[in-house]
Amino acid sequence: AGGKGEVERRWGKLMQRAWAVANDSLRTTVCLRLRPEAIACGCIRMAAEEVKVRLPEREAEGTWYHVFEVEKDEIDYFVKAMRHLYETEVPDYFMDLTESGMEADLDQEWRSHS
């Protein structure tokens, strides 16, 4: 099922989602606790789960993250931290400024001081 176009689409979506997870990880302290290789592998694993791309996990096939000298517990830590971030409710003070009209007010105020 699928074909070459479908495979390319899924890999493209995996890369896009992994990049988004990497950006989101900057809202946590994982960059202080884990090596960059572990963060990258965590991003790939989370993206693969979401996009439903199978990554080799069995020793007989060679675990994909060992190529990067990363251990499973490092990836698990990253995924746990990111799931906690995604499940945490965003405080009201992070509301979208465009929805509240506040962005236009701030922009006007900024221009009046320039």
Coordinates of C-alpha atoms in Angstrom, one line a residue, residues 2-113:
G2 CA 1.2 3.5 -0.8
G3 CA 4.2 3.5 -3.1
K4 CA 7.2 5.8 -3.4
G5 CA 5.2 9.0 -3.2
E6 CA 3.5 7.8 0.1
V7 CA 6.9 6.9 1.6
E8 CA 8.4 10.3 0.7
R9 CA 5.3 12.0 2.2
R10 CA 5.6 10.1 5.4
W11 CA 9.3 10.7 5.8
G12 CA 8.8 14.4 5.0
K13 CA 6.1 14.6 7.7
L14 CA 8.4 12.7 10.1
M15 CA 11.2 15.2 9.5
Q16 CA 8.8 18.2 9.9
R17 CA 7.3 16.8 13.1
A18 CA 10.8 16.0 14.6
W19 CA 11.9 19.6 13.9
A20 CA 8.7 20.9 15.7
V21 CA 9.5 18.6 18.7
A22 CA 13.1 19.9 18.8
N23 CA 11.8 23.5 18.8
D24 CA 9.3 22.7 21.6
S25 CA 12.0 21.0 23.6
L26 CA 13.6 24.5 24.1
R27 CA 10.7 25.2 26.5
T28 CA 12.1 22.5 28.8
T29 CA 15.4 21.9 30.6
V30 CA 16.3 18.7 28.6
C31 CA 19.0 20.6 26.7
L32 CA 20.8 20.9 30.1
R33 CA 20.3 17.3 31.0
L34 CA 20.8 15.3 27.8
R35 CA 23.4 15.2 25.0
P36 CA 22.3 16.6 21.7
E37 CA 22.4 13.1 20.2
A38 CA 19.9 11.9 22.7
I39 CA 17.6 14.9 22.1
A40 CA 17.7 14.3 18.4
C41 CA 16.9 10.6 18.8
G42 CA 14.0 11.5 21.2
C43 CA 12.6 13.9 18.5
I44 CA 12.8 11.2 15.9
R45 CA 11.1 8.6 18.1
M46 CA 8.3 11.0 19.0
A47 CA 7.8 12.0 15.4
A48 CA 7.9 8.4 14.2
E49 CA 5.2 7.4 16.7
E50 CA 3.0 10.2 15.6
V51 CA 3.5 9.6 11.8
K52 CA 3.4 5.8 12.3
V53 CA 6.8 5.2 10.8
R54 CA 8.4 2.0 12.2
L55 CA 11.9 2.3 13.5
P56 CA 14.1 -0.8 14.0
E57 CA 14.0 -1.7 17.7
R58 CA 15.1 -5.3 17.9
E59 CA 18.7 -6.2 18.6
A60 CA 18.7 -8.6 15.6
E61 CA 18.0 -5.6 13.3
G62 CA 20.3 -3.2 15.2
T63 CA 18.6 -0.6 17.3
W64 CA 18.6 2.6 15.3
Y65 CA 19.7 4.9 18.1
H66 CA 22.8 2.9 18.9
V67 CA 24.3 4.4 15.7
F68 CA 24.3 7.7 17.6
E69 CA 25.6 6.1 20.8
V70 CA 22.4 6.9 22.6
E71 CA 20.8 4.6 25.2
K72 CA 17.1 3.8 25.4
D73 CA 16.8 5.3 28.9
E74 CA 18.0 8.7 27.5
I75 CA 15.3 8.7 24.8
D76 CA 12.7 7.6 27.4
Y77 CA 13.6 10.5 29.6
F78 CA 13.3 12.9 26.7
V79 CA 9.9 11.5 25.7
K80 CA 8.6 11.7 29.3
A81 CA 9.7 15.3 29.6
M82 CA 8.1 16.3 26.3
R83 CA 4.8 14.5 27.1
H84 CA 4.7 16.3 30.4
L85 CA 5.2 19.6 28.5
Y86 CA 2.5 18.8 26.0
E87 CA 0.0 17.7 28.7
T88 CA 0.6 20.8 30.8
E89 CA -2.0 23.5 30.4
V90 CA -0.8 26.8 29.0
P91 CA -1.2 29.7 31.5
D92 CA -3.5 32.5 30.6
Y93 CA -0.6 35.0 30.3
F94 CA 0.6 33.1 27.3
M95 CA -2.7 33.8 25.5
D96 CA -2.5 34.7 21.8
L97 CA -2.1 38.5 21.7
T98 CA -3.7 38.7 18.3
E99 CA -7.0 37.2 19.6
S100 CA -7.1 39.7 22.5
G101 CA -6.4 42.7 20.3
M102 CA -3.5 43.5 22.6
E103 CA -1.0 43.0 19.8
A104 CA -2.4 46.0 17.9
D105 CA -2.4 48.1 21.1
L106 CA 1.2 47.2 21.9
D107 CA 2.3 47.9 18.3
Q108 CA 0.6 51.3 18.4
E109 CA 2.2 52.1 21.7
W110 CA 5.6 51.1 20.4
R111 CA 5.2 53.4 17.4
S112 CA 4.2 56.3 19.5
H113 CA 7.5 56.1 21.4

